[in-house]
mmCIF file of C-alpha atoms in Angstrom:
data_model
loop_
_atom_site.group_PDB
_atom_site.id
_atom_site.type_symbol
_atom_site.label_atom_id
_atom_site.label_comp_id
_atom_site.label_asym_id
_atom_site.label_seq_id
_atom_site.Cartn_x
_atom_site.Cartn_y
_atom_site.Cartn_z
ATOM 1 C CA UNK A 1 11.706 -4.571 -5.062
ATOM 2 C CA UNK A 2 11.775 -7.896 -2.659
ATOM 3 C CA UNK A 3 8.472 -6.120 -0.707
ATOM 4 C CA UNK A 4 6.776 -5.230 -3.734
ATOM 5 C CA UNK A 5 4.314 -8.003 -5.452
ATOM 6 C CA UNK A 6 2.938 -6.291 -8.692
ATOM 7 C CA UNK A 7 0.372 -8.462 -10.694
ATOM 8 C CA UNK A 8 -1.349 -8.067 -13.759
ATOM 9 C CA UNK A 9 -4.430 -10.372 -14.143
ATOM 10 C CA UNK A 10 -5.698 -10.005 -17.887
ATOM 11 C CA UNK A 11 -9.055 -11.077 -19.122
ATOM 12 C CA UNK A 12 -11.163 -8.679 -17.557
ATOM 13 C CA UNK A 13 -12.363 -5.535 -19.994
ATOM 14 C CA UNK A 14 -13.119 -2.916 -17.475
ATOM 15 C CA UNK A 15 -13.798 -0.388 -21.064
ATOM 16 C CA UNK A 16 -17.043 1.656 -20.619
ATOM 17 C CA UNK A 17 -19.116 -1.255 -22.735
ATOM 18 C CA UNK A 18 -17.784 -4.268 -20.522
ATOM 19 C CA UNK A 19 -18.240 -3.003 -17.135
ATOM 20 C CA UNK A 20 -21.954 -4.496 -16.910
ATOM 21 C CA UNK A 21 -20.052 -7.606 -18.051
ATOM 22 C CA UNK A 22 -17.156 -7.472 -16.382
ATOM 23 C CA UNK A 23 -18.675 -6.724 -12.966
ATOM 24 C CA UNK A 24 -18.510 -9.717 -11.287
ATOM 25 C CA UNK A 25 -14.964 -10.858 -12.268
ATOM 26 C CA UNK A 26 -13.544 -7.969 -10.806
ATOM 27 C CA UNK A 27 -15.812 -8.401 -7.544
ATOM 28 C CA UNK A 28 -14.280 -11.592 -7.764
ATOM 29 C CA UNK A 29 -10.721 -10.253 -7.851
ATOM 30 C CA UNK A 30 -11.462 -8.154 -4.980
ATOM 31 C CA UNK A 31 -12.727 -10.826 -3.178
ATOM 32 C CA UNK A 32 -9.432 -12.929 -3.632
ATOM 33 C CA UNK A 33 -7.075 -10.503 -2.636
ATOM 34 C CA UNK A 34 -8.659 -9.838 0.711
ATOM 35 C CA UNK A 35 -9.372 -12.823 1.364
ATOM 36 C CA UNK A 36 -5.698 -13.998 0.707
ATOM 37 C CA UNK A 37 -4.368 -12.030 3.900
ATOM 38 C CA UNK A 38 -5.919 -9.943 6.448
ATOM 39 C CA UNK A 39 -5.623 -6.259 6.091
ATOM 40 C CA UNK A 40 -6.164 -3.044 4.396
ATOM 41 C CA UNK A 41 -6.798 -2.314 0.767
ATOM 42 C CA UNK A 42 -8.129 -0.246 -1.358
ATOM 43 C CA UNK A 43 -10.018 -0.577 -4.860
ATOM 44 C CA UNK A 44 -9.913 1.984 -7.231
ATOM 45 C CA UNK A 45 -12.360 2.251 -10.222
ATOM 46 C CA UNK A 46 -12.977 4.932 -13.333
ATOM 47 C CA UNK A 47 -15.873 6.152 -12.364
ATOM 48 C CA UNK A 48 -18.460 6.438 -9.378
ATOM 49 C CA UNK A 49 -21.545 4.314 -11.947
ATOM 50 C CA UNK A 50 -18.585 1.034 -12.057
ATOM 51 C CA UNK A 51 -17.895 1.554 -8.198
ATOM 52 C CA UNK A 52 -21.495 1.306 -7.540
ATOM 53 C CA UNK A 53 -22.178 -1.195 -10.475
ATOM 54 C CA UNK A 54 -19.793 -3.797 -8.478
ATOM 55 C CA UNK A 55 -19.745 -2.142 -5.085
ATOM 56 C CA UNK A 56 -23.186 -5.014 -3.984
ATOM 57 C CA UNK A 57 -20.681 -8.160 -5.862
ATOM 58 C CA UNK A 58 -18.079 -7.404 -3.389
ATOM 59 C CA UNK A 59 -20.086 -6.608 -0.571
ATOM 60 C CA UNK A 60 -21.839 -10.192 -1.010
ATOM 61 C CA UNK A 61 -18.296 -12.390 -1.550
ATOM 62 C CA UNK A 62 -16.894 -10.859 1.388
ATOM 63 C CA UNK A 63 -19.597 -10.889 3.703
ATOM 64 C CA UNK A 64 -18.558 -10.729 7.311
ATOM 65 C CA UNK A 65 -14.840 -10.870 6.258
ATOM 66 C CA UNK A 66 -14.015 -7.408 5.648
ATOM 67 C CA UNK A 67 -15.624 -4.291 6.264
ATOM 68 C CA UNK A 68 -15.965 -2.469 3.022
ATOM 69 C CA UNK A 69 -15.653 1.498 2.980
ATOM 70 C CA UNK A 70 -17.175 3.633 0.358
ATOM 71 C CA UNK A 71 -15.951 7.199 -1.122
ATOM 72 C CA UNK A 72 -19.041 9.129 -2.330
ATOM 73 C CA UNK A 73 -18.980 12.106 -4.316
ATOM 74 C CA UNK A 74 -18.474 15.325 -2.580
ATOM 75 C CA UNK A 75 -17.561 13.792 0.721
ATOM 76 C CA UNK A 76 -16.591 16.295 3.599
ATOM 77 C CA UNK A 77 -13.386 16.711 5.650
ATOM 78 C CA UNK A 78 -15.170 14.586 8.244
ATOM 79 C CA UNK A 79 -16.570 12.010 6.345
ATOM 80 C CA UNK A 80 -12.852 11.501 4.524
ATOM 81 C CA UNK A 81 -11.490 11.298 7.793
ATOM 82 C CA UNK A 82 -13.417 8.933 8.896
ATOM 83 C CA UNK A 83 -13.140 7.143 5.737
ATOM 84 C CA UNK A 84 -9.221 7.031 6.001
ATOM 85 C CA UNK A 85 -9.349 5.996 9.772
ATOM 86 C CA UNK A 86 -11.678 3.157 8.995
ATOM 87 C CA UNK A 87 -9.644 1.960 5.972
ATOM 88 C CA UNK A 88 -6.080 2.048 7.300
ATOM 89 C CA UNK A 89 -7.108 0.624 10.931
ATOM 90 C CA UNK A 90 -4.467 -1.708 12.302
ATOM 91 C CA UNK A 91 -4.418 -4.078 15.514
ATOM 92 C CA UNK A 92 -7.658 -5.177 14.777
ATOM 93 C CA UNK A 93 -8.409 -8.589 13.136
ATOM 94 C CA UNK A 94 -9.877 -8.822 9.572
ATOM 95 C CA UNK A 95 -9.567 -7.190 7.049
ATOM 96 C CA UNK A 96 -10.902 -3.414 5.322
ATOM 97 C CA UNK A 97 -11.932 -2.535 2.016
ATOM 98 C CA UNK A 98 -12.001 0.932 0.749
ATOM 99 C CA UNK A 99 -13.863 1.507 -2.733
ATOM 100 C CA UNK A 100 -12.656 4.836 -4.405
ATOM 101 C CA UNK A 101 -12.181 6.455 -7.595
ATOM 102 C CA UNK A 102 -9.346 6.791 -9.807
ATOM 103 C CA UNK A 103 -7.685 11.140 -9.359
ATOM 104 C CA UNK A 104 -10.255 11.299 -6.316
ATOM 105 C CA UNK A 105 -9.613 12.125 -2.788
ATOM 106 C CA UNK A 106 -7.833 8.604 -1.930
ATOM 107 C CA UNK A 107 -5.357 7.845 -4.813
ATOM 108 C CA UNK A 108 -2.990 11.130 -4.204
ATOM 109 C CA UNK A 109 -2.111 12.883 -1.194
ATOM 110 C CA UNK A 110 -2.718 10.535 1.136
ATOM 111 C CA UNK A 111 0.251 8.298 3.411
ATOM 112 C CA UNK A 112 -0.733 5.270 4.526
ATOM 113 C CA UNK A 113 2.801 3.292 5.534
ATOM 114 C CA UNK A 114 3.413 0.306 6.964
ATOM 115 C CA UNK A 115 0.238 -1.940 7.585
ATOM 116 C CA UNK A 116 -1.663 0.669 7.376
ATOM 117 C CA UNK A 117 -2.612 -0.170 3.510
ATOM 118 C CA UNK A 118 -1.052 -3.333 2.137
ATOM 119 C CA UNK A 119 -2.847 -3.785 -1.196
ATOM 120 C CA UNK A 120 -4.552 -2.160 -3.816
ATOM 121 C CA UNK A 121 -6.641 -2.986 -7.365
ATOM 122 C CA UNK A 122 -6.816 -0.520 -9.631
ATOM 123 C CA UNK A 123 -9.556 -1.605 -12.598
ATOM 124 C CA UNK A 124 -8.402 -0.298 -15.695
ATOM 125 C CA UNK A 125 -5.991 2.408 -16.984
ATOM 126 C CA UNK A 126 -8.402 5.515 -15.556
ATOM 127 C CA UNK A 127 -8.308 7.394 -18.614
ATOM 128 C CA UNK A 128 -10.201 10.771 -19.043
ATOM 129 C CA UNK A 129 -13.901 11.228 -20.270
ATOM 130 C CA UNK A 130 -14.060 11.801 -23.818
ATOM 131 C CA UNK A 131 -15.261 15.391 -23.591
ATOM 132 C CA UNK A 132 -14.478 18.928 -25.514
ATOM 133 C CA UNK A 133 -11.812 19.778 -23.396
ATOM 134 C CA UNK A 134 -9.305 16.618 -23.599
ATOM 135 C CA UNK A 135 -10.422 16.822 -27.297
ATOM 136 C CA UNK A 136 -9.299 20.172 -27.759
ATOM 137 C CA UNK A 137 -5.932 18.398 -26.008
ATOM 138 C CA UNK A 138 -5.935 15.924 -28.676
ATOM 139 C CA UNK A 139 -6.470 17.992 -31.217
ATOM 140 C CA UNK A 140 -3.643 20.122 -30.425
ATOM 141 C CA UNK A 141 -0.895 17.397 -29.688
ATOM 142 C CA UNK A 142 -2.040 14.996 -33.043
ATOM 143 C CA UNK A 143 -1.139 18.460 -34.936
ATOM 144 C CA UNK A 144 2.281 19.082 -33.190
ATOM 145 C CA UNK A 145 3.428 15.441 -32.307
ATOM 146 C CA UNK A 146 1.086 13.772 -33.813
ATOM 147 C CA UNK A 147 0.230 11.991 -30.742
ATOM 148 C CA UNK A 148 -3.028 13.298 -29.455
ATOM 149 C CA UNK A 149 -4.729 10.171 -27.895
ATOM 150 C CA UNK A 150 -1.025 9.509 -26.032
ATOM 151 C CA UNK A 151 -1.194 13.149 -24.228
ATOM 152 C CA UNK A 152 -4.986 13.897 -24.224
ATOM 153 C CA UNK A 153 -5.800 10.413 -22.565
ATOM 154 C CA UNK A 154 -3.235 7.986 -22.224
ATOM 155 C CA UNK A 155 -0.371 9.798 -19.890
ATOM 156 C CA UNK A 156 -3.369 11.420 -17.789
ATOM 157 C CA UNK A 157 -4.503 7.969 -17.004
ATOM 158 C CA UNK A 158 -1.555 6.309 -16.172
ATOM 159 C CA UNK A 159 -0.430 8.758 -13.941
ATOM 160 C CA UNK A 160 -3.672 8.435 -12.341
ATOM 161 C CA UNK A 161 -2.693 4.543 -12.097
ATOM 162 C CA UNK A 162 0.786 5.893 -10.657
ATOM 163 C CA UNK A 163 -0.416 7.706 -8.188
ATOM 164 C CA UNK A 164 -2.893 5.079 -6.622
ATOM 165 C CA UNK A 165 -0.417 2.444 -6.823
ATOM 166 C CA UNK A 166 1.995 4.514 -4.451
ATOM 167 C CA UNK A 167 -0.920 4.635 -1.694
ATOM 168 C CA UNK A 168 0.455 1.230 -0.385
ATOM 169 C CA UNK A 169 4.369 1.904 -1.044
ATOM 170 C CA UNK A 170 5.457 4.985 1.173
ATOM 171 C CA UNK A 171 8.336 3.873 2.971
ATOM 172 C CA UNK A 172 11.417 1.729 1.957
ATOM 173 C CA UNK A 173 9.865 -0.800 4.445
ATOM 174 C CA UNK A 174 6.312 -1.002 3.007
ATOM 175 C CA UNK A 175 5.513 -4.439 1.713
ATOM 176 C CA UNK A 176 1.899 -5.037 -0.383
ATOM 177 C CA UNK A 177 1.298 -5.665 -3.989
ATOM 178 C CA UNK A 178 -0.426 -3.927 -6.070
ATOM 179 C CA UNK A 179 -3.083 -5.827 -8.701
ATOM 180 C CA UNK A 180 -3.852 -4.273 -12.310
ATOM 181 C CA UNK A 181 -7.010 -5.259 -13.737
ATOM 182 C CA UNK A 182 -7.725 -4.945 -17.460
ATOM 183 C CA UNK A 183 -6.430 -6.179 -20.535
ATOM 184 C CA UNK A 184 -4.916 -3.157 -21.592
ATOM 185 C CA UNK A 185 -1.862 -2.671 -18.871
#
């Protein structure tokens, strides 16, 4: 617990109708936790359209003082590799910034210990897209538990947020903090 900083920094709506909105706050956030100390992070967002809607706000604030790393969408083996060697690069001064998406390739499945990723931001709770398939979910939890938004959209998310948050702790010794953005963690 003594290596682990978790923060929650409310006032920033990252919902589907904010994001225009909310845009350069959360550039802003990014911004501040680089900036605070050198290393490696990563920034996770809901979507690819609010990764690219704040992707040119971050770039700008940290201008040569961190090299900022992009996932795109279908990304080869090579180009993740390259993307995970860039990101977690230590013994070099400055800092990196990898931009990703919540359940893609960089928030499971991946060990980064030590200084090799000290801090991430996750922007919002990464809940599903409201389509026909989590609504047939809903639909069939409300009727048994009556708690369809809970399993269709809620738990899915969160253990989306889960998942990315444990990219920076993977050892006993790992030390970073982890920042949730969005009023409603």
């Amino acid at each position: 617990a003594e290596n682990r900083l978790h923060l929650f920094v409310p006032g920033i709506d990252t919902r589907y109708r904010a994001r225009e909105a909310s845009a350069p706050a959360l550039a802003r956030c990014a911004a501040d936790m680089v900036t605070a100390r050198a290393g490696n992070y990563l920034m996770f967002f809901p979507s690819y359209a609010y990764l690219s809607a704040v992707r040119p706000l971050v770039e700008q604030l940290l201008e040569g003082r961190a090299e900022i790393l992009v996932q795109t969408p279908s990304m080869s083996d090579a180009e993740k590799e390259r993307f995970l060697r860039r990101v977690s690069a230590t013994g070099r001064r400055g800092s990196h910034l990898g931009l990703a998406v919540l359940g893609g390739l960089f928030g499971e499945g991946i060990d980064l210990p030590g200084e090799q990723l000290i801090g991430v931001l996750i922007a919002g709770p990464g809940l599903p897209v409201v389509d026909e398939e989590q609504g047939l979910i809903q639909e069939y939890f409300e009727k048994r538990r009556g708690e369809g938004f809970l399993f269709a959209y809620l738990v899915p998310g969160l253990i989306r947020v889960i998942q990315s948050a444990g990219r920076v702790f993977r050892t006993p010794e790992d030390k970073g903090v982890v920042l949730l953005v969005d009023n409603r963690f």
